[in-house]
PDB file of C-alpha atoms in Angstrom:
ATOM      1  CA  MET A   1     110.466  67.247  80.130  1.00  0.00           C
ATOM      2  CA  SER A   2     113.238  69.782  80.690  1.00  0.00           C
ATOM      3  CA  GLU A   3     116.097  69.799  78.185  1.00  0.00           C
ATOM      4  CA  GLU A   4     118.329  70.389  81.202  1.00  0.00           C
ATOM      5  CA  VAL A   5     117.661  66.874  82.488  1.00  0.00           C
ATOM      6  CA  LEU A   6     118.408  64.148  79.948  1.00  0.00           C
ATOM      7  CA  PHE A   7     117.117  60.585  80.046  1.00  0.00           C
ATOM      8  CA  GLU A   8     118.222  57.572  78.069  1.00  0.00           C
ATOM      9  CA  GLN A   9     117.980  53.850  78.588  1.00  0.00           C
ATOM     10  CA  GLN A  10     120.788  51.411  77.907  1.00  0.00           C
ATOM     11  CA  GLY A  11     119.359  47.930  78.243  1.00  0.00           C
ATOM     12  CA  GLN A  12     117.832  47.755  81.709  1.00  0.00           C
ATOM     13  CA  VAL A  13     119.809  50.755  82.969  1.00  0.00           C
ATOM     14  CA  ALA A  14     118.341  54.265  82.939  1.00  0.00           C
ATOM     15  CA  VAL A  15     120.866  57.083  82.624  1.00  0.00           C
ATOM     16  CA  ILE A  16     119.811  60.479  84.002  1.00  0.00           C
ATOM     17  CA  THR A  17     122.109  63.396  83.197  1.00  0.00           C
ATOM     18  CA  LEU A  18     121.883  66.855  84.719  1.00  0.00           C
ATOM     19  CA  ASN A  19     122.484  68.960  81.631  1.00  0.00           C
ATOM     20  CA  ARG A  20     123.084  72.570  82.565  1.00  0.00           C
ATOM     21  CA  PRO A  21     126.878  72.634  82.278  1.00  0.00           C
ATOM     22  CA  ALA A  22     127.225  76.412  81.902  1.00  0.00           C
ATOM     23  CA  LYS A  23     125.771  76.755  85.430  1.00  0.00           C
ATOM     24  CA  LEU A  24     127.578  73.721  86.895  1.00  0.00           C
ATOM     25  CA  ASN A  25     124.281  71.814  86.710  1.00  0.00           C
ATOM     26  CA  ALA A  26     122.713  74.001  89.394  1.00  0.00           C
ATOM     27  CA  VAL A  27     119.162  72.734  89.757  1.00  0.00           C
ATOM     28  CA  THR A  28     116.179  74.906  88.873  1.00  0.00           C
ATOM     29  CA  ALA A  29     112.552  74.287  89.836  1.00  0.00           C
ATOM     30  CA  GLU A  30     111.908  72.995  86.319  1.00  0.00           C
ATOM     31  CA  MET A  31     114.790  70.533  86.627  1.00  0.00           C
ATOM     32  CA  SER A  32     113.515  69.424  90.017  1.00  0.00           C
ATOM     33  CA  ASP A  33     110.075  68.743  88.516  1.00  0.00           C
ATOM     34  CA  ALA A  34     111.730  66.724  85.741  1.00  0.00           C
ATOM     35  CA  LEU A  35     113.617  64.609  88.282  1.00  0.00           C
ATOM     36  CA  VAL A  36     110.383  63.930  90.161  1.00  0.00           C
ATOM     37  CA  GLU A  37     108.771  62.685  86.931  1.00  0.00           C
ATOM     38  CA  LEU A  38     111.778  60.567  85.985  1.00  0.00           C
ATOM     39  CA  ALA A  39     111.889  58.957  89.421  1.00  0.00           C
ATOM     40  CA  ARG A  40     108.217  58.068  89.037  1.00  0.00           C
ATOM     41  CA  HIS A  41     108.868  56.626  85.576  1.00  0.00           C
ATOM     42  CA  CYS A  42     111.790  54.516  86.782  1.00  0.00           C
ATOM     43  CA  ASN A  43     109.769  53.160  89.687  1.00  0.00           C
ATOM     44  CA  GLU A  44     106.839  52.214  87.446  1.00  0.00           C
ATOM     45  CA  SER A  45     108.846  50.699  84.589  1.00  0.00           C
ATOM     46  CA  ASP A  46     109.717  47.000  84.778  1.00  0.00           C
ATOM     47  CA  ASP A  47     112.254  47.673  82.019  1.00  0.00           C
ATOM     48  CA  VAL A  48     114.338  49.812  84.376  1.00  0.00           C
ATOM     49  CA  ARG A  49     116.267  47.803  86.937  1.00  0.00           C
ATOM     50  CA  ALA A  50     119.041  50.259  87.838  1.00  0.00           C
ATOM     51  CA  VAL A  51     119.782  53.959  87.400  1.00  0.00           C
ATOM     52  CA  VAL A  52     122.967  55.931  86.752  1.00  0.00           C
ATOM     53  CA  LEU A  53     122.919  59.605  87.720  1.00  0.00           C
ATOM     54  CA  THR A  54     125.586  61.951  86.405  1.00  0.00           C
ATOM     55  CA  GLY A  55     126.198  65.533  85.299  1.00  0.00           C
ATOM     56  CA  ALA A  56     127.317  67.119  82.042  1.00  0.00           C
ATOM     57  CA  GLY A  57     130.448  69.228  81.801  1.00  0.00           C
ATOM     58  CA  ARG A  58     132.743  69.984  84.738  1.00  0.00           C
ATOM     59  CA  ALA A  59     130.299  69.361  87.568  1.00  0.00           C
ATOM     60  CA  PHE A  60     128.029  66.682  88.929  1.00  0.00           C
ATOM     61  CA  SER A  61     125.885  69.452  90.438  1.00  0.00           C
ATOM     62  CA  ALA A  62     126.422  72.700  92.313  1.00  0.00           C
ATOM     63  CA  GLY A  63     123.099  72.177  94.104  1.00  0.00           C
ATOM     64  CA  SER A  64     120.173  74.555  93.926  1.00  0.00           C
ATOM     65  CA  ASP A  65     120.337  77.590  91.654  1.00  0.00           C
ATOM     66  CA  ILE A  66     120.901  80.291  94.276  1.00  0.00           C
ATOM     67  CA  ARG A  67     119.298  82.950  92.086  1.00  0.00           C
ATOM     68  CA  GLU A  68     115.972  81.125  92.230  1.00  0.00           C
ATOM     69  CA  LEU A  69     115.758  80.893  96.014  1.00  0.00           C
ATOM     70  CA  ASP A  70     114.380  84.413  96.454  1.00  0.00           C
ATOM     71  CA  LYS A  71     111.424  83.540  94.207  1.00  0.00           C
ATOM     72  CA  TYR A  72     109.676  81.681  97.027  1.00  0.00           C
ATOM     73  CA  PRO A  73     107.139  84.028  98.673  1.00  0.00           C
ATOM     74  CA  THR A  74     107.784  82.743 102.208  1.00  0.00           C
ATOM     75  CA  PRO A  75     110.247  80.464 104.009  1.00  0.00           C
ATOM     76  CA  TRP A  76     107.335  78.041 104.478  1.00  0.00           C
ATOM     77  CA  ALA A  77     106.787  77.877 100.715  1.00  0.00           C
ATOM     78  CA  PHE A  78     110.480  77.138 100.341  1.00  0.00           C
ATOM     79  CA  ARG A  79     110.214  74.414 102.965  1.00  0.00           C
ATOM     80  CA  ASN A  80     107.304  72.737 101.133  1.00  0.00           C
ATOM     81  CA  ARG A  81     108.719  72.915  97.607  1.00  0.00           C
ATOM     82  CA  ALA A  82     109.028  69.793  95.437  1.00  0.00           C
ATOM     83  CA  ASP A  83     112.691  69.139  96.078  1.00  0.00           C
ATOM     84  CA  TYR A  84     115.013  67.198  93.763  1.00  0.00           C
ATOM     85  CA  CYS A  85     116.606  65.378  96.704  1.00  0.00           C
ATOM     86  CA  ASP A  86     113.178  64.117  97.769  1.00  0.00           C
ATOM     87  CA  SER A  87     112.552  62.770  94.267  1.00  0.00           C
ATOM     88  CA  LEU A  88     115.576  60.473  94.537  1.00  0.00           C
ATOM     89  CA  LYS A  89     114.648  59.264  98.009  1.00  0.00           C
ATOM     90  CA  VAL A  90     111.524  57.579  96.647  1.00  0.00           C
ATOM     91  CA  LEU A  91     113.391  55.612  93.968  1.00  0.00           C
ATOM     92  CA  ARG A  92     113.047  51.897  94.661  1.00  0.00           C
ATOM     93  CA  LYS A  93     115.578  51.005  91.981  1.00  0.00           C
ATOM     94  CA  PRO A  94     119.285  51.149  92.907  1.00  0.00           C
ATOM     95  CA  VAL A  95     121.087  54.341  91.865  1.00  0.00           C
ATOM     96  CA  VAL A  96     124.773  54.694  90.997  1.00  0.00           C
ATOM     97  CA  ALA A  97     126.136  58.247  91.089  1.00  0.00           C
ATOM     98  CA  ALA A  98     128.964  59.048  88.678  1.00  0.00           C
ATOM     99  CA  VAL A  99     130.488  62.196  90.169  1.00  0.00           C
ATOM    100  CA  ASP A 100     132.837  64.140  87.910  1.00  0.00           C
ATOM    101  CA  GLY A 101     133.870  67.614  89.040  1.00  0.00           C
ATOM    102  CA  TYR A 102     131.957  69.600  91.634  1.00  0.00           C
ATOM    103  CA  ALA A 103     129.354  68.093  93.972  1.00  0.00           C
ATOM    104  CA  LEU A 104     128.422  71.084  96.116  1.00  0.00           C
ATOM    105  CA  GLY A 105     125.591  71.719  98.563  1.00  0.00           C
ATOM    106  CA  GLY A 106     122.472  70.065  97.185  1.00  0.00           C
ATOM    107  CA  GLY A 107     124.691  68.363  94.622  1.00  0.00           C
ATOM    108  CA  LEU A 108     126.490  66.601  97.469  1.00  0.00           C
ATOM    109  CA  GLU A 109     123.127  65.730  99.041  1.00  0.00           C
ATOM    110  CA  THR A 110     122.010  64.312  95.696  1.00  0.00           C
ATOM    111  CA  ALA A 111     125.099  62.102  95.526  1.00  0.00           C
ATOM    112  CA  LEU A 112     124.629  61.007  99.143  1.00  0.00           C
ATOM    113  CA  ILE A 113     121.069  59.865  98.431  1.00  0.00           C
ATOM    114  CA  CYS A 114     122.358  57.541  95.709  1.00  0.00           C
ATOM    115  CA  ASP A 115     123.134  53.989  96.785  1.00  0.00           C
ATOM    116  CA  ILE A 116     126.649  53.794  95.339  1.00  0.00           C
ATOM    117  CA  ARG A 117     128.951  56.692  94.540  1.00  0.00           C
ATOM    118  CA  LEU A 118     131.831  56.608  92.077  1.00  0.00           C
ATOM    119  CA  ALA A 119     134.079  59.628  91.606  1.00  0.00           C
ATOM    120  CA  SER A 120     136.550  60.843  89.040  1.00  0.00           C
ATOM    121  CA  THR A 121     139.981  62.038  90.085  1.00  0.00           C
ATOM    122  CA  THR A 122     138.753  65.593  89.496  1.00  0.00           C
ATOM    123  CA  ALA A 123     135.743  65.300  91.813  1.00  0.00           C
ATOM    124  CA  SER A 124     135.321  67.761  94.677  1.00  0.00           C
ATOM    125  CA  PHE A 125     132.751  67.541  97.475  1.00  0.00           C
ATOM    126  CA  ALA A 126     131.554  70.326  99.769  1.00  0.00           C
ATOM    127  CA  ALA A 127     128.672  71.096 102.133  1.00  0.00           C
ATOM    128  CA  ALA A 128     129.027  74.708 101.082  1.00  0.00           C
ATOM    129  CA  GLU A 129     125.762  76.180 102.391  1.00  0.00           C
ATOM    130  CA  VAL A 130     127.305  77.422 105.642  1.00  0.00           C
ATOM    131  CA  LYS A 131     129.379  79.901 103.615  1.00  0.00           C
ATOM    132  CA  LEU A 132     126.134  81.520 102.458  1.00  0.00           C
ATOM    133  CA  GLY A 133     124.361  81.595 105.805  1.00  0.00           C
ATOM    134  CA  TRP A 134     122.323  78.400 105.948  1.00  0.00           C
ATOM    135  CA  ILE A 135     122.701  74.614 106.062  1.00  0.00           C
ATOM    136  CA  GLY A 136     121.584  71.800 103.819  1.00  0.00           C
ATOM    137  CA  GLY A 137     117.998  70.595 104.109  1.00  0.00           C
ATOM    138  CA  GLY A 138     117.916  67.437 102.011  1.00  0.00           C
ATOM    139  CA  GLY A 139     119.470  65.146 104.579  1.00  0.00           C
ATOM    140  CA  MET A 140     123.007  66.522 104.473  1.00  0.00           C
ATOM    141  CA  SER A 141     123.892  66.199 108.177  1.00  0.00           C
ATOM    142  CA  ALA A 142     122.370  62.755 108.703  1.00  0.00           C
ATOM    143  CA  LEU A 143     123.705  61.285 105.469  1.00  0.00           C
ATOM    144  CA  LEU A 144     127.210  62.647 105.954  1.00  0.00           C
ATOM    145  CA  THR A 145     127.295  61.373 109.540  1.00  0.00           C
ATOM    146  CA  HIS A 146     126.187  57.893 108.462  1.00  0.00           C
ATOM    147  CA  ASN A 147     128.726  57.771 105.639  1.00  0.00           C
ATOM    148  CA  ILE A 148     131.870  59.442 106.989  1.00  0.00           C
ATOM    149  CA  GLY A 149     131.343  59.658 110.761  1.00  0.00           C
ATOM    150  CA  PRO A 150     130.412  62.606 112.987  1.00  0.00           C
ATOM    151  CA  GLY A 151     133.890  64.156 113.175  1.00  0.00           C
ATOM    152  CA  ASN A 152     134.446  64.249 109.435  1.00  0.00           C
ATOM    153  CA  ALA A 153     130.859  65.380 108.915  1.00  0.00           C
ATOM    154  CA  ALA A 154     131.394  68.238 111.360  1.00  0.00           C
ATOM    155  CA  LEU A 155     134.499  69.336 109.461  1.00  0.00           C
ATOM    156  CA  MET A 156     132.575  69.524 106.199  1.00  0.00           C
ATOM    157  CA  LEU A 157     129.374  71.017 107.631  1.00  0.00           C
ATOM    158  CA  MET A 158     131.019  73.690 109.766  1.00  0.00           C
ATOM    159  CA  THR A 159     133.709  74.882 107.341  1.00  0.00           C
ATOM    160  CA  GLY A 160     131.966  74.392 104.008  1.00  0.00           C
ATOM    161  CA  ASP A 161     135.394  73.654 102.559  1.00  0.00           C
ATOM    162  CA  PRO A 162     135.768  71.027  99.824  1.00  0.00           C
ATOM    163  CA  ILE A 163     137.441  67.647 100.017  1.00  0.00           C
ATOM    164  CA  ASP A 164     138.999  65.973  97.003  1.00  0.00           C
ATOM    165  CA  ALA A 165     138.303  62.527  95.599  1.00  0.00           C
ATOM    166  CA  SER A 166     141.164  60.801  97.406  1.00  0.00           C
ATOM    167  CA  ARG A 167     139.968  62.033 100.793  1.00  0.00           C
ATOM    168  CA  ALA A 168     136.377  61.160  99.883  1.00  0.00           C
ATOM    169  CA  LEU A 169     137.566  57.622  99.147  1.00  0.00           C
ATOM    170  CA  SER A 170     139.521  57.311 102.387  1.00  0.00           C
ATOM    171  CA  TRP A 171     136.524  58.556 104.385  1.00  0.00           C
ATOM    172  CA  GLY A 172     134.112  56.155 102.667  1.00  0.00           C
ATOM    173  CA  LEU A 173     132.120  58.855 100.895  1.00  0.00           C
ATOM    174  CA  VAL A 174     132.753  57.136  97.551  1.00  0.00           C
ATOM    175  CA  SER A 175     133.457  53.512  96.664  1.00  0.00           C
ATOM    176  CA  GLU A 176     135.876  53.998  93.761  1.00  0.00           C
ATOM    177  CA  VAL A 177     137.926  56.777  92.160  1.00  0.00           C
ATOM    178  CA  LEU A 178     138.595  56.572  88.443  1.00  0.00           C
ATOM    179  CA  GLU A 179     140.078  58.658  85.672  1.00  0.00           C
ATOM    180  CA  PRO A 180     137.411  60.956  84.167  1.00  0.00           C
ATOM    181  CA  ASP A 181     137.064  59.046  80.893  1.00  0.00           C
ATOM    182  CA  ALA A 182     136.627  55.760  82.781  1.00  0.00           C
ATOM    183  CA  LEU A 183     134.007  57.038  85.215  1.00  0.00           C
ATOM    184  CA  LEU A 184     130.774  56.704  83.235  1.00  0.00           C
ATOM    185  CA  PRO A 185     131.727  53.365  81.635  1.00  0.00           C
ATOM    186  CA  ARG A 186     132.440  51.958  85.087  1.00  0.00           C
ATOM    187  CA  ALA A 187     129.142  53.313  86.451  1.00  0.00           C
ATOM    188  CA  LEU A 188     127.279  51.719  83.541  1.00  0.00           C
ATOM    189  CA  GLU A 189     129.152  48.457  84.025  1.00  0.00           C
ATOM    190  CA  LEU A 190     128.267  48.368  87.703  1.00  0.00           C
ATOM    191  CA  ALA A 191     124.622  49.310  87.091  1.00  0.00           C
ATOM    192  CA  THR A 192     124.366  46.656  84.382  1.00  0.00           C
ATOM    193  CA  THR A 193     125.677  44.033  86.795  1.00  0.00           C
ATOM    194  CA  ILE A 194     123.101  45.073  89.390  1.00  0.00           C
ATOM    195  CA  ALA A 195     120.361  45.054  86.744  1.00  0.00           C
ATOM    196  CA  SER A 196     121.237  41.447  85.889  1.00  0.00           C
ATOM    197  CA  ARG A 197     120.403  40.278  89.418  1.00  0.00           C
ATOM    198  CA  ALA A 198     116.935  39.296  90.589  1.00  0.00           C
ATOM    199  CA  PRO A 199     115.130  42.680  90.596  1.00  0.00           C
ATOM    200  CA  ILE A 200     112.852  42.016  93.564  1.00  0.00           C
ATOM    201  CA  ALA A 201     115.844  40.863  95.599  1.00  0.00           C
ATOM    202  CA  VAL A 202     117.791  43.977  94.607  1.00  0.00           C
ATOM    203  CA  GLU A 203     114.938  46.296  95.580  1.00  0.00           C
ATOM    204  CA  THR A 204     114.454  44.519  98.904  1.00  0.00           C
ATOM    205  CA  ALA A 205     118.201  44.774  99.524  1.00  0.00           C
ATOM    206  CA  LYS A 206     117.906  48.534  99.020  1.00  0.00           C
ATOM    207  CA  ALA A 207     114.922  48.718 101.377  1.00  0.00           C
ATOM    208  CA  ASN A 208     116.801  46.643 103.921  1.00  0.00           C
ATOM    209  CA  LEU A 209     119.821  48.951 103.808  1.00  0.00           C
ATOM    210  CA  SER A 210     117.534  51.842 104.680  1.00  0.00           C
ATOM    211  CA  ALA A 211     116.127  49.848 107.585  1.00  0.00           C
ATOM    212  CA  ALA A 212     119.633  48.987 108.759  1.00  0.00           C
ATOM    213  CA  MET A 213     120.415  52.703 109.013  1.00  0.00           C
ATOM    214  CA  ASN A 214     117.194  53.685 110.754  1.00  0.00           C
ATOM    215  CA  LEU A 215     116.030  50.817 112.967  1.00  0.00           C
ATOM    216  CA  PRO A 216     117.466  49.371 116.198  1.00  0.00           C
ATOM    217  CA  LEU A 217     119.572  46.282 115.520  1.00  0.00           C
ATOM    218  CA  ASP A 218     117.035  43.664 116.605  1.00  0.00           C
ATOM    219  CA  GLN A 219     114.276  45.294 114.538  1.00  0.00           C
ATOM    220  CA  ALA A 220     116.569  45.641 111.513  1.00  0.00           C
ATOM    221  CA  VAL A 221     117.481  41.933 111.699  1.00  0.00           C
ATOM    222  CA  ALA A 222     113.804  40.948 112.020  1.00  0.00           C
ATOM    223  CA  TYR A 223     112.936  43.168 109.048  1.00  0.00           C
ATOM    224  CA  GLU A 224     115.711  41.550 107.025  1.00  0.00           C
ATOM    225  CA  ARG A 225     114.306  38.099 107.808  1.00  0.00           C
ATOM    226  CA  ASP A 226     110.845  39.234 106.651  1.00  0.00           C
ATOM    227  CA  LEU A 227     112.262  40.596 103.414  1.00  0.00           C
ATOM    228  CA  GLN A 228     114.206  37.382 102.862  1.00  0.00           C
ATOM    229  CA  THR A 229     110.923  35.466 103.207  1.00  0.00           C
ATOM    230  CA  VAL A 230     109.270  37.733 100.639  1.00  0.00           C
ATOM    231  CA  CYS A 231     112.137  37.124  98.211  1.00  0.00           C
ATOM    232  CA  PHE A 232     112.141  33.375  98.848  1.00  0.00           C
ATOM    233  CA  ALA A 233     108.496  33.187  97.778  1.00  0.00           C
ATOM    234  CA  THR A 234     109.134  34.753  94.350  1.00  0.00           C
ATOM    235  CA  ASN A 235     109.402  32.960  91.034  1.00  0.00           C
ATOM    236  CA  ASP A 236     112.837  34.521  90.635  1.00  0.00           C
ATOM    237  CA  ALA A 237     114.076  32.744  93.763  1.00  0.00           C
ATOM    238  CA  ALA A 238     112.725  29.450  92.437  1.00  0.00           C
ATOM    239  CA  GLU A 239     114.467  30.169  89.133  1.00  0.00           C
ATOM    240  CA  GLY A 240     117.694  30.910  91.005  1.00  0.00           C
ATOM    241  CA  ARG A 241     117.553  27.568  92.798  1.00  0.00           C
ATOM    242  CA  ALA A 242     116.729  25.729  89.593  1.00  0.00           C
ATOM    243  CA  ALA A 243     119.537  27.453  87.684  1.00  0.00           C
ATOM    244  CA  PHE A 244     121.986  26.559  90.446  1.00  0.00           C
ATOM    245  CA  ALA A 245     120.929  22.904  90.248  1.00  0.00           C
ATOM    246  CA  ASP A 246     121.147  22.918  86.445  1.00  0.00           C
ATOM    247  CA  LYS A 247     124.502  24.760  86.450  1.00  0.00           C
ATOM    248  CA  ARG A 248     123.218  27.544  84.165  1.00  0.00           C
ATOM    249  CA  ALA A 249     122.693  31.279  84.321  1.00  0.00           C
ATOM    250  CA  PRO A 250     119.317  32.246  85.847  1.00  0.00           C
ATOM    251  CA  GLN A 251     116.709  34.111  83.810  1.00  0.00           C
ATOM    252  CA  PHE A 252     114.986  36.526  86.164  1.00  0.00           C
ATOM    253  CA  THR A 253     111.532  37.862  85.251  1.00  0.00           C
ATOM    254  CA  ARG A 254     110.655  40.145  88.187  1.00  0.00           C
ATOM    255  CA  SER A 255     107.956  37.865  89.504  1.00  0.00           C
TER     256      SER A 255
END
């Protein structure tokens, strides 16, 4: 595992930290491979019910390490690389991004792939690739459009200029803005709350949100009903009903 991607577990919450602060947490191929492995671990571990993703130092992430991009022998090899954004897309567990400082290019894409985004007052977001002659390839255009609308997405994608945390909040790019020293504690608090819920229900809620973004309305509603039926058949749902009747806190077992 790369020393530039840190992993720790606090209760049922996994904390993944991009740890290359001298380079604004710009992601190398080795770091990307580490994220792929950590995503696999989180998916396979019943002890992990939620994930917090953050960055060390004064950046969440500046995206890909630009100096490494010329190492790919062909554009097609670049297209087929194991990408860090793709690693997060396969996570079934909910992910809370704690964005402090810069979230640029692929760093912004990484934050967008997370389910919930919290920002510090010092956070700055930019789809900066256009300033270098290309565009994002990890879902930047689609994810920005879904989150902040086509007009605001166009402003970011076509200028490459940054927006600050207050504008990100007003546009719906982030859910909360906090002082820097309160950011990670709040992310952990939120992830811990999510981890305390029925894990199968939480994972189906995440899957259903993806369907809501990608399916026509009638299909999305039908899919939601199917997922509700799956959840209703679990032991956790039976425990939830029993706990409600007994006026006690439920004890969910992921079954």
